[in-house]
Amino acid sequence: MAFSLPADSNWHRAFFPLSAANFTAVGSPSTTFDNLFVTGSSGGGVLSSWTVGKTHRFKAAVVQRPVINWTSWLLTTDMGAFGARYWFKQLPWDDQETYWKHSPLALVGNVTTPTMVLVGLSDLRTTVGEAEQYYQALQLRHIPTELYEIPGAAHVLIRPSQLAAQSTAIVEWFDRYRSAVGH
Protein backbone atom coordinates (compact mmCIF):
# COMPACT_ATOMS: atom_id res chain seq x y z
CA MET A 1 0.00 0.00 0.00
CA ALA A 2 1.53 3.34 -1.06
CA PHE A 3 1.20 6.06 1.54
CA SER A 4 2.62 9.46 2.42
CA LEU A 5 1.74 12.09 4.99
CA PRO A 6 0.02 15.25 3.75
CA ALA A 7 2.36 18.24 3.51
CA ASP A 8 -0.21 20.65 4.94
CA SER A 9 -2.59 20.91 7.89
CA ASN A 10 -4.69 18.01 6.63
CA TRP A 11 -2.95 15.35 8.72
CA HIS A 12 -6.31 13.75 9.38
CA ARG A 13 -6.38 12.56 5.74
CA ALA A 14 -3.76 9.99 6.74
CA PHE A 15 -6.23 8.38 9.17
CA PHE A 16 -8.00 6.32 6.50
CA PRO A 17 -4.91 4.77 4.80
CA LEU A 18 -3.44 4.03 8.23
CA SER A 19 -6.70 2.46 9.35
CA ALA A 20 -6.68 0.25 6.27
CA ALA A 21 -3.16 -0.90 7.14
CA ASN A 22 -4.34 -1.54 10.69
CA PHE A 23 -7.27 -3.66 9.47
CA THR A 24 -4.84 -5.68 7.34
CA ALA A 25 -2.54 -6.24 10.33
CA VAL A 26 -5.47 -7.23 12.57
CA GLY A 27 -6.36 -9.93 10.04
CA SER A 28 -2.92 -11.47 10.47
CA PRO A 29 -2.75 -14.64 12.63
CA SER A 30 0.14 -13.13 14.63
CA THR A 31 -1.90 -10.09 15.71
CA THR A 32 -3.91 -10.12 18.93
CA PHE A 33 -6.93 -7.88 18.42
CA ASP A 34 -7.29 -7.36 22.18
CA ASN A 35 -3.86 -5.71 22.42
CA LEU A 36 -3.77 -2.92 19.87
CA PHE A 37 -2.03 0.29 20.89
CA VAL A 38 -1.35 3.51 19.02
CA THR A 39 1.43 6.05 19.34
CA GLY A 40 3.15 8.66 17.25
CA SER A 41 5.26 11.76 17.63
CA SER A 42 4.88 15.23 16.08
CA GLY A 43 2.82 14.60 12.92
CA GLY A 44 2.32 11.11 14.33
CA GLY A 45 1.13 12.71 17.55
CA VAL A 46 -1.48 14.61 15.56
CA LEU A 47 -2.52 11.34 13.89
CA SER A 48 -2.60 9.44 17.20
CA SER A 49 -4.84 12.03 18.83
CA TRP A 50 -7.02 12.14 15.72
CA THR A 51 -7.24 8.34 15.71
CA VAL A 52 -8.49 8.00 19.31
CA GLY A 53 -11.08 10.65 18.49
CA LYS A 54 -12.32 8.57 15.55
CA THR A 55 -12.14 4.96 16.82
CA HIS A 56 -12.30 2.98 20.05
CA ARG A 57 -10.24 0.14 18.58
CA PHE A 58 -7.10 0.70 20.70
CA LYS A 59 -6.50 -0.40 24.29
CA ALA A 60 -4.33 2.65 25.00
CA ALA A 61 -2.58 5.49 23.24
CA VAL A 62 0.50 7.63 23.70
CA VAL A 63 0.25 10.98 21.94
CA GLN A 64 3.77 12.40 21.66
CA ARG A 65 4.59 16.04 20.87
CA PRO A 66 1.21 16.68 19.25
CA VAL A 67 -0.47 19.65 17.67
CA ILE A 68 -3.88 19.59 19.33
CA ASN A 69 -5.25 23.00 18.40
CA TRP A 70 -4.01 24.46 15.12
CA THR A 71 -4.82 28.03 16.18
CA SER A 72 -2.77 27.93 19.38
CA TRP A 73 -0.01 25.99 17.61
CA LEU A 74 0.32 28.60 14.85
CA LEU A 75 0.56 31.39 17.43
CA THR A 76 3.11 29.67 19.73
CA THR A 77 5.34 27.45 17.58
CA ASP A 78 8.80 28.34 16.34
CA MET A 79 7.55 27.79 12.79
CA GLY A 80 4.38 29.90 12.82
CA ALA A 81 5.32 31.90 9.72
CA PHE A 82 6.01 28.69 7.78
CA GLY A 83 2.74 27.10 8.94
CA ALA A 84 0.73 30.19 8.08
CA ARG A 85 2.27 30.44 4.62
CA TYR A 86 2.32 26.79 3.51
CA TRP A 87 -0.25 24.88 5.56
CA PHE A 88 -3.23 27.21 5.69
CA LYS A 89 -4.89 29.47 3.15
CA GLN A 90 -5.89 32.04 5.78
CA LEU A 91 -4.94 33.10 9.29
CA PRO A 92 -6.96 31.74 12.23
CA TRP A 93 -8.96 34.91 12.81
CA ASP A 94 -10.05 34.88 9.16
CA ASP A 95 -11.00 31.18 9.02
CA GLN A 96 -11.36 29.71 12.51
CA GLU A 97 -13.68 27.00 11.19
CA THR A 98 -10.90 25.41 9.12
CA TYR A 99 -8.40 25.51 11.97
CA TRP A 100 -10.89 23.91 14.37
CA LYS A 101 -12.03 21.30 11.84
CA HIS A 102 -8.44 20.07 11.52
CA SER A 103 -7.67 20.20 15.26
CA PRO A 104 -7.70 16.92 17.20
CA LEU A 105 -9.13 18.86 20.14
CA ALA A 106 -12.38 19.08 18.15
CA LEU A 107 -12.70 15.28 18.54
CA VAL A 108 -11.88 15.00 22.24
CA GLY A 109 -15.57 14.51 23.04
CA ASN A 110 -15.38 11.11 21.28
CA VAL A 111 -12.25 9.84 23.06
CA THR A 112 -12.60 6.82 25.37
CA THR A 113 -9.09 5.41 24.97
CA PRO A 114 -6.70 5.75 27.94
CA THR A 115 -4.17 8.26 26.62
CA MET A 116 -0.76 9.38 27.81
CA VAL A 117 0.34 12.76 26.49
CA LEU A 118 4.11 13.17 26.18
CA VAL A 119 6.04 16.39 25.60
CA GLY A 120 9.53 17.83 25.96
CA LEU A 121 9.58 20.84 28.27
CA SER A 122 11.93 22.70 25.89
CA ASP A 123 9.96 21.92 22.74
CA LEU A 124 9.44 25.04 20.66
CA ARG A 125 7.87 23.20 17.70
CA THR A 126 4.89 21.56 19.43
CA THR A 127 4.86 23.44 22.68
CA VAL A 128 3.98 22.25 26.15
CA GLY A 129 0.71 24.17 25.86
CA GLU A 130 -0.48 21.84 23.10
CA ALA A 131 0.09 18.79 25.32
CA GLU A 132 -1.48 20.50 28.32
CA GLN A 133 -4.65 21.36 26.36
CA TYR A 134 -5.19 17.73 25.40
CA TYR A 135 -4.33 16.41 28.84
CA GLN A 136 -6.72 18.86 30.52
CA ALA A 137 -9.51 18.07 28.04
CA LEU A 138 -9.10 14.33 28.71
CA GLN A 139 -9.10 14.98 32.46
CA LEU A 140 -12.32 17.00 32.19
CA ARG A 141 -13.88 14.05 30.35
CA HIS A 142 -12.63 11.59 33.02
CA ILE A 143 -10.57 9.62 30.47
CA PRO A 144 -7.60 7.82 32.06
CA THR A 145 -4.67 10.05 31.15
CA GLU A 146 -1.20 11.00 32.21
CA LEU A 147 0.95 13.97 31.22
CA TYR A 148 4.57 12.88 30.81
CA GLU A 149 6.93 15.85 30.60
CA ILE A 150 10.60 15.40 29.77
CA PRO A 151 12.75 18.14 31.34
CA GLY A 152 15.19 19.77 28.92
CA ALA A 153 13.87 17.87 25.90
CA ALA A 154 13.32 19.74 22.64
CA HIS A 155 11.20 18.51 19.73
CA VAL A 156 13.75 15.88 18.83
CA LEU A 157 15.16 13.98 21.78
CA ILE A 158 18.91 14.18 21.72
CA ARG A 159 20.22 12.65 24.92
CA PRO A 160 20.09 8.85 25.25
CA SER A 161 18.78 9.21 28.82
CA GLN A 162 15.77 11.15 27.51
CA LEU A 163 15.05 8.54 24.85
CA ALA A 164 15.35 5.75 27.43
CA ALA A 165 13.00 7.53 29.84
CA GLN A 166 10.47 8.16 27.09
CA SER A 167 10.59 4.56 25.84
CA THR A 168 10.19 3.20 29.36
CA ALA A 169 7.20 5.45 30.06
CA ILE A 170 5.48 4.35 26.84
CA VAL A 171 6.01 0.64 27.49
CA GLU A 172 4.80 1.00 31.08
CA TRP A 173 1.66 2.86 29.94
CA PHE A 174 0.83 0.18 27.37
CA ASP A 175 1.58 -2.62 29.86
CA ARG A 176 -0.95 -1.07 32.24
CA TYR A 177 -3.70 -1.70 29.65
CA ARG A 178 -2.38 -4.89 28.04
CA SER A 179 -4.69 -7.93 28.23
CA ALA A 180 -3.28 -11.24 29.43
CA VAL A 181 -2.22 -13.44 26.50
CA GLY A 182 -4.79 -16.06 25.59
CA HIS A 183 -7.73 -14.25 27.21
PDB file of C-alpha atoms in Angstrom:
ATOM      1  CA  MET A   1       0.000   0.000   0.000  1.00  0.00           C
ATOM      2  CA  ALA A   2       1.535   3.337  -1.057  1.00  0.00           C
ATOM      3  CA  PHE A   3       1.201   6.060   1.541  1.00  0.00           C
ATOM      4  CA  SER A   4       2.616   9.460   2.419  1.00  0.00           C
ATOM      5  CA  LEU A   5       1.739  12.093   4.988  1.00  0.00           C
ATOM      6  CA  PRO A   6       0.024  15.246   3.754  1.00  0.00           C
ATOM      7  CA  ALA A   7       2.358  18.239   3.514  1.00  0.00           C
ATOM      8  CA  ASP A   8      -0.207  20.649   4.941  1.00  0.00           C
ATOM      9  CA  SER A   9      -2.588  20.913   7.890  1.00  0.00           C
ATOM     10  CA  ASN A  10      -4.695  18.010   6.633  1.00  0.00           C
ATOM     11  CA  TRP A  11      -2.950  15.348   8.716  1.00  0.00           C
ATOM     12  CA  HIS A  12      -6.311  13.751   9.382  1.00  0.00           C
ATOM     13  CA  ARG A  13      -6.383  12.561   5.739  1.00  0.00           C
ATOM     14  CA  ALA A  14      -3.761   9.989   6.738  1.00  0.00           C
ATOM     15  CA  PHE A  15      -6.226   8.381   9.174  1.00  0.00           C
ATOM     16  CA  PHE A  16      -7.995   6.321   6.501  1.00  0.00           C
ATOM     17  CA  PRO A  17      -4.914   4.774   4.801  1.00  0.00           C
ATOM     18  CA  LEU A  18      -3.435   4.030   8.233  1.00  0.00           C
ATOM     19  CA  SER A  19      -6.704   2.465   9.351  1.00  0.00           C
ATOM     20  CA  ALA A  20      -6.680   0.250   6.266  1.00  0.00           C
ATOM     21  CA  ALA A  21      -3.156  -0.900   7.141  1.00  0.00           C
ATOM     22  CA  ASN A  22      -4.343  -1.545  10.685  1.00  0.00           C
ATOM     23  CA  PHE A  23      -7.265  -3.663   9.467  1.00  0.00           C
ATOM     24  CA  THR A  24      -4.840  -5.676   7.340  1.00  0.00           C
ATOM     25  CA  ALA A  25      -2.543  -6.239  10.330  1.00  0.00           C
ATOM     26  CA  VAL A  26      -5.470  -7.230  12.573  1.00  0.00           C
ATOM     27  CA  GLY A  27      -6.362  -9.927  10.044  1.00  0.00           C
ATOM     28  CA  SER A  28      -2.916 -11.469  10.472  1.00  0.00           C
ATOM     29  CA  PRO A  29      -2.753 -14.637  12.630  1.00  0.00           C
ATOM     30  CA  SER A  30       0.143 -13.131  14.627  1.00  0.00           C
ATOM     31  CA  THR A  31      -1.903 -10.089  15.705  1.00  0.00           C
ATOM     32  CA  THR A  32      -3.909 -10.118  18.927  1.00  0.00           C
ATOM     33  CA  PHE A  33      -6.927  -7.885  18.422  1.00  0.00           C
ATOM     34  CA  ASP A  34      -7.286  -7.361  22.181  1.00  0.00           C
ATOM     35  CA  ASN A  35      -3.864  -5.709  22.422  1.00  0.00           C
ATOM     36  CA  LEU A  36      -3.773  -2.917  19.866  1.00  0.00           C
ATOM     37  CA  PHE A  37      -2.029   0.290  20.889  1.00  0.00           C
ATOM     38  CA  VAL A  38      -1.347   3.510  19.022  1.00  0.00           C
ATOM     39  CA  THR A  39       1.433   6.050  19.344  1.00  0.00           C
ATOM     40  CA  GLY A  40       3.148   8.665  17.250  1.00  0.00           C
ATOM     41  CA  SER A  41       5.258  11.764  17.629  1.00  0.00           C
ATOM     42  CA  SER A  42       4.879  15.232  16.082  1.00  0.00           C
ATOM     43  CA  GLY A  43       2.820  14.597  12.925  1.00  0.00           C
ATOM     44  CA  GLY A  44       2.321  11.107  14.327  1.00  0.00           C
ATOM     45  CA  GLY A  45       1.131  12.708  17.553  1.00  0.00           C
ATOM     46  CA  VAL A  46      -1.483  14.607  15.562  1.00  0.00           C
ATOM     47  CA  LEU A  47      -2.516  11.338  13.892  1.00  0.00           C
ATOM     48  CA  SER A  48      -2.604   9.437  17.197  1.00  0.00           C
ATOM     49  CA  SER A  49      -4.836  12.030  18.829  1.00  0.00           C
ATOM     50  CA  TRP A  50      -7.025  12.141  15.721  1.00  0.00           C
ATOM     51  CA  THR A  51      -7.244   8.337  15.714  1.00  0.00           C
ATOM     52  CA  VAL A  52      -8.491   7.998  19.310  1.00  0.00           C
ATOM     53  CA  GLY A  53     -11.079  10.651  18.492  1.00  0.00           C
ATOM     54  CA  LYS A  54     -12.315   8.568  15.555  1.00  0.00           C
ATOM     55  CA  THR A  55     -12.141   4.964  16.820  1.00  0.00           C
ATOM     56  CA  HIS A  56     -12.302   2.983  20.051  1.00  0.00           C
ATOM     57  CA  ARG A  57     -10.238   0.139  18.584  1.00  0.00           C
ATOM     58  CA  PHE A  58      -7.101   0.698  20.697  1.00  0.00           C
ATOM     59  CA  LYS A  59      -6.500  -0.399  24.286  1.00  0.00           C
ATOM     60  CA  ALA A  60      -4.334   2.647  25.005  1.00  0.00           C
ATOM     61  CA  ALA A  61      -2.580   5.492  23.238  1.00  0.00           C
ATOM     62  CA  VAL A  62       0.500   7.631  23.697  1.00  0.00           C
ATOM     63  CA  VAL A  63       0.246  10.976  21.938  1.00  0.00           C
ATOM     64  CA  GLN A  64       3.771  12.400  21.655  1.00  0.00           C
ATOM     65  CA  ARG A  65       4.585  16.036  20.870  1.00  0.00           C
ATOM     66  CA  PRO A  66       1.214  16.685  19.248  1.00  0.00           C
ATOM     67  CA  VAL A  67      -0.469  19.650  17.669  1.00  0.00           C
ATOM     68  CA  ILE A  68      -3.884  19.586  19.333  1.00  0.00           C
ATOM     69  CA  ASN A  69      -5.255  22.998  18.400  1.00  0.00           C
ATOM     70  CA  TRP A  70      -4.012  24.463  15.124  1.00  0.00           C
ATOM     71  CA  THR A  71      -4.821  28.033  16.182  1.00  0.00           C
ATOM     72  CA  SER A  72      -2.772  27.935  19.381  1.00  0.00           C
ATOM     73  CA  TRP A  73      -0.009  25.993  17.614  1.00  0.00           C
ATOM     74  CA  LEU A  74       0.319  28.600  14.849  1.00  0.00           C
ATOM     75  CA  LEU A  75       0.557  31.390  17.433  1.00  0.00           C
ATOM     76  CA  THR A  76       3.114  29.673  19.729  1.00  0.00           C
ATOM     77  CA  THR A  77       5.339  27.453  17.579  1.00  0.00           C
ATOM     78  CA  ASP A  78       8.802  28.342  16.340  1.00  0.00           C
ATOM     79  CA  MET A  79       7.548  27.788  12.794  1.00  0.00           C
ATOM     80  CA  GLY A  80       4.379  29.897  12.815  1.00  0.00           C
ATOM     81  CA  ALA A  81       5.323  31.901   9.716  1.00  0.00           C
ATOM     82  CA  PHE A  82       6.005  28.690   7.780  1.00  0.00           C
ATOM     83  CA  GLY A  83       2.739  27.098   8.939  1.00  0.00           C
ATOM     84  CA  ALA A  84       0.728  30.193   8.081  1.00  0.00           C
ATOM     85  CA  ARG A  85       2.267  30.441   4.620  1.00  0.00           C
ATOM     86  CA  TYR A  86       2.319  26.794   3.510  1.00  0.00           C
ATOM     87  CA  TRP A  87      -0.252  24.877   5.557  1.00  0.00           C
ATOM     88  CA  PHE A  88      -3.235  27.212   5.695  1.00  0.00           C
ATOM     89  CA  LYS A  89      -4.892  29.469   3.153  1.00  0.00           C
ATOM     90  CA  GLN A  90      -5.889  32.037   5.779  1.00  0.00           C
ATOM     91  CA  LEU A  91      -4.944  33.098   9.292  1.00  0.00           C
ATOM     92  CA  PRO A  92      -6.959  31.741  12.226  1.00  0.00           C
ATOM     93  CA  TRP A  93      -8.961  34.910  12.807  1.00  0.00           C
ATOM     94  CA  ASP A  94     -10.049  34.876   9.163  1.00  0.00           C
ATOM     95  CA  ASP A  95     -11.004  31.181   9.020  1.00  0.00           C
ATOM     96  CA  GLN A  96     -11.359  29.715  12.510  1.00  0.00           C
ATOM     97  CA  GLU A  97     -13.679  27.001  11.193  1.00  0.00           C
ATOM     98  CA  THR A  98     -10.896  25.407   9.118  1.00  0.00           C
ATOM     99  CA  TYR A  99      -8.398  25.511  11.970  1.00  0.00           C
ATOM    100  CA  TRP A 100     -10.887  23.915  14.367  1.00  0.00           C
ATOM    101  CA  LYS A 101     -12.030  21.296  11.837  1.00  0.00           C
ATOM    102  CA  HIS A 102      -8.438  20.065  11.524  1.00  0.00           C
ATOM    103  CA  SER A 103      -7.668  20.204  15.259  1.00  0.00           C
ATOM    104  CA  PRO A 104      -7.701  16.923  17.197  1.00  0.00           C
ATOM    105  CA  LEU A 105      -9.129  18.862  20.139  1.00  0.00           C
ATOM    106  CA  ALA A 106     -12.378  19.083  18.154  1.00  0.00           C
ATOM    107  CA  LEU A 107     -12.700  15.281  18.538  1.00  0.00           C
ATOM    108  CA  VAL A 108     -11.882  15.003  22.238  1.00  0.00           C
ATOM    109  CA  GLY A 109     -15.574  14.513  23.036  1.00  0.00           C
ATOM    110  CA  ASN A 110     -15.378  11.115  21.281  1.00  0.00           C
ATOM    111  CA  VAL A 111     -12.250   9.845  23.061  1.00  0.00           C
ATOM    112  CA  THR A 112     -12.603   6.824  25.367  1.00  0.00           C
ATOM    113  CA  THR A 113      -9.087   5.406  24.969  1.00  0.00           C
ATOM    114  CA  PRO A 114      -6.698   5.753  27.940  1.00  0.00           C
ATOM    115  CA  THR A 115      -4.167   8.257  26.620  1.00  0.00           C
ATOM    116  CA  MET A 116      -0.755   9.376  27.810  1.00  0.00           C
ATOM    117  CA  VAL A 117       0.345  12.757  26.489  1.00  0.00           C
ATOM    118  CA  LEU A 118       4.115  13.165  26.176  1.00  0.00           C
ATOM    119  CA  VAL A 119       6.040  16.392  25.600  1.00  0.00           C
ATOM    120  CA  GLY A 120       9.529  17.834  25.962  1.00  0.00           C
ATOM    121  CA  LEU A 121       9.576  20.840  28.269  1.00  0.00           C
ATOM    122  CA  SER A 122      11.926  22.704  25.893  1.00  0.00           C
ATOM    123  CA  ASP A 123       9.956  21.918  22.737  1.00  0.00           C
ATOM    124  CA  LEU A 124       9.436  25.042  20.657  1.00  0.00           C
ATOM    125  CA  ARG A 125       7.871  23.202  17.701  1.00  0.00           C
ATOM    126  CA  THR A 126       4.888  21.561  19.425  1.00  0.00           C
ATOM    127  CA  THR A 127       4.862  23.442  22.682  1.00  0.00           C
ATOM    128  CA  VAL A 128       3.981  22.254  26.152  1.00  0.00           C
ATOM    129  CA  GLY A 129       0.715  24.172  25.857  1.00  0.00           C
ATOM    130  CA  GLU A 130      -0.476  21.835  23.097  1.00  0.00           C
ATOM    131  CA  ALA A 131       0.089  18.788  25.315  1.00  0.00           C
ATOM    132  CA  GLU A 132      -1.479  20.496  28.317  1.00  0.00           C
ATOM    133  CA  GLN A 133      -4.651  21.356  26.359  1.00  0.00           C
ATOM    134  CA  TYR A 134      -5.187  17.731  25.399  1.00  0.00           C
ATOM    135  CA  TYR A 135      -4.326  16.407  28.842  1.00  0.00           C
ATOM    136  CA  GLN A 136      -6.716  18.856  30.524  1.00  0.00           C
ATOM    137  CA  ALA A 137      -9.513  18.073  28.043  1.00  0.00           C
ATOM    138  CA  LEU A 138      -9.096  14.334  28.712  1.00  0.00           C
ATOM    139  CA  GLN A 139      -9.098  14.985  32.463  1.00  0.00           C
ATOM    140  CA  LEU A 140     -12.317  16.997  32.195  1.00  0.00           C
ATOM    141  CA  ARG A 141     -13.879  14.045  30.348  1.00  0.00           C
ATOM    142  CA  HIS A 142     -12.628  11.586  33.017  1.00  0.00           C
ATOM    143  CA  ILE A 143     -10.575   9.623  30.473  1.00  0.00           C
ATOM    144  CA  PRO A 144      -7.605   7.822  32.063  1.00  0.00           C
ATOM    145  CA  THR A 145      -4.675  10.050  31.147  1.00  0.00           C
ATOM    146  CA  GLU A 146      -1.201  11.001  32.206  1.00  0.00           C
ATOM    147  CA  LEU A 147       0.951  13.966  31.225  1.00  0.00           C
ATOM    148  CA  TYR A 148       4.566  12.885  30.808  1.00  0.00           C
ATOM    149  CA  GLU A 149       6.926  15.848  30.595  1.00  0.00           C
ATOM    150  CA  ILE A 150      10.595  15.400  29.770  1.00  0.00           C
ATOM    151  CA  PRO A 151      12.755  18.139  31.344  1.00  0.00           C
ATOM    152  CA  GLY A 152      15.189  19.770  28.918  1.00  0.00           C
ATOM    153  CA  ALA A 153      13.866  17.868  25.895  1.00  0.00           C
ATOM    154  CA  ALA A 154      13.322  19.737  22.641  1.00  0.00           C
ATOM    155  CA  HIS A 155      11.201  18.514  19.735  1.00  0.00           C
ATOM    156  CA  VAL A 156      13.748  15.883  18.828  1.00  0.00           C
ATOM    157  CA  LEU A 157      15.163  13.980  21.778  1.00  0.00           C
ATOM    158  CA  ILE A 158      18.912  14.184  21.722  1.00  0.00           C
ATOM    159  CA  ARG A 159      20.223  12.649  24.924  1.00  0.00           C
ATOM    160  CA  PRO A 160      20.094   8.854  25.254  1.00  0.00           C
ATOM    161  CA  SER A 161      18.783   9.207  28.816  1.00  0.00           C
ATOM    162  CA  GLN A 162      15.765  11.151  27.507  1.00  0.00           C
ATOM    163  CA  LEU A 163      15.050   8.539  24.849  1.00  0.00           C
ATOM    164  CA  ALA A 164      15.353   5.752  27.434  1.00  0.00           C
ATOM    165  CA  ALA A 165      13.004   7.527  29.845  1.00  0.00           C
ATOM    166  CA  GLN A 166      10.471   8.159  27.090  1.00  0.00           C
ATOM    167  CA  SER A 167      10.588   4.563  25.841  1.00  0.00           C
ATOM    168  CA  THR A 168      10.192   3.200  29.363  1.00  0.00           C
ATOM    169  CA  ALA A 169       7.200   5.449  30.060  1.00  0.00           C
ATOM    170  CA  ILE A 170       5.483   4.351  26.839  1.00  0.00           C
ATOM    171  CA  VAL A 171       6.008   0.643  27.485  1.00  0.00           C
ATOM    172  CA  GLU A 172       4.795   0.997  31.081  1.00  0.00           C
ATOM    173  CA  TRP A 173       1.664   2.858  29.937  1.00  0.00           C
ATOM    174  CA  PHE A 174       0.831   0.177  27.366  1.00  0.00           C
ATOM    175  CA  ASP A 175       1.577  -2.620  29.864  1.00  0.00           C
ATOM    176  CA  ARG A 176      -0.949  -1.068  32.238  1.00  0.00           C
ATOM    177  CA  TYR A 177      -3.698  -1.695  29.654  1.00  0.00           C
ATOM    178  CA  ARG A 178      -2.384  -4.892  28.040  1.00  0.00           C
ATOM    179  CA  SER A 179      -4.690  -7.930  28.229  1.00  0.00           C
ATOM    180  CA  ALA A 180      -3.280 -11.238  29.425  1.00  0.00           C
ATOM    181  CA  VAL A 181      -2.216 -13.436  26.498  1.00  0.00           C
ATOM    182  CA  GLY A 182      -4.794 -16.059  25.595  1.00  0.00           C
ATOM    183  CA  HIS A 183      -7.727 -14.245  27.214  1.00  0.00           C
TER     184      HIS A 183
END
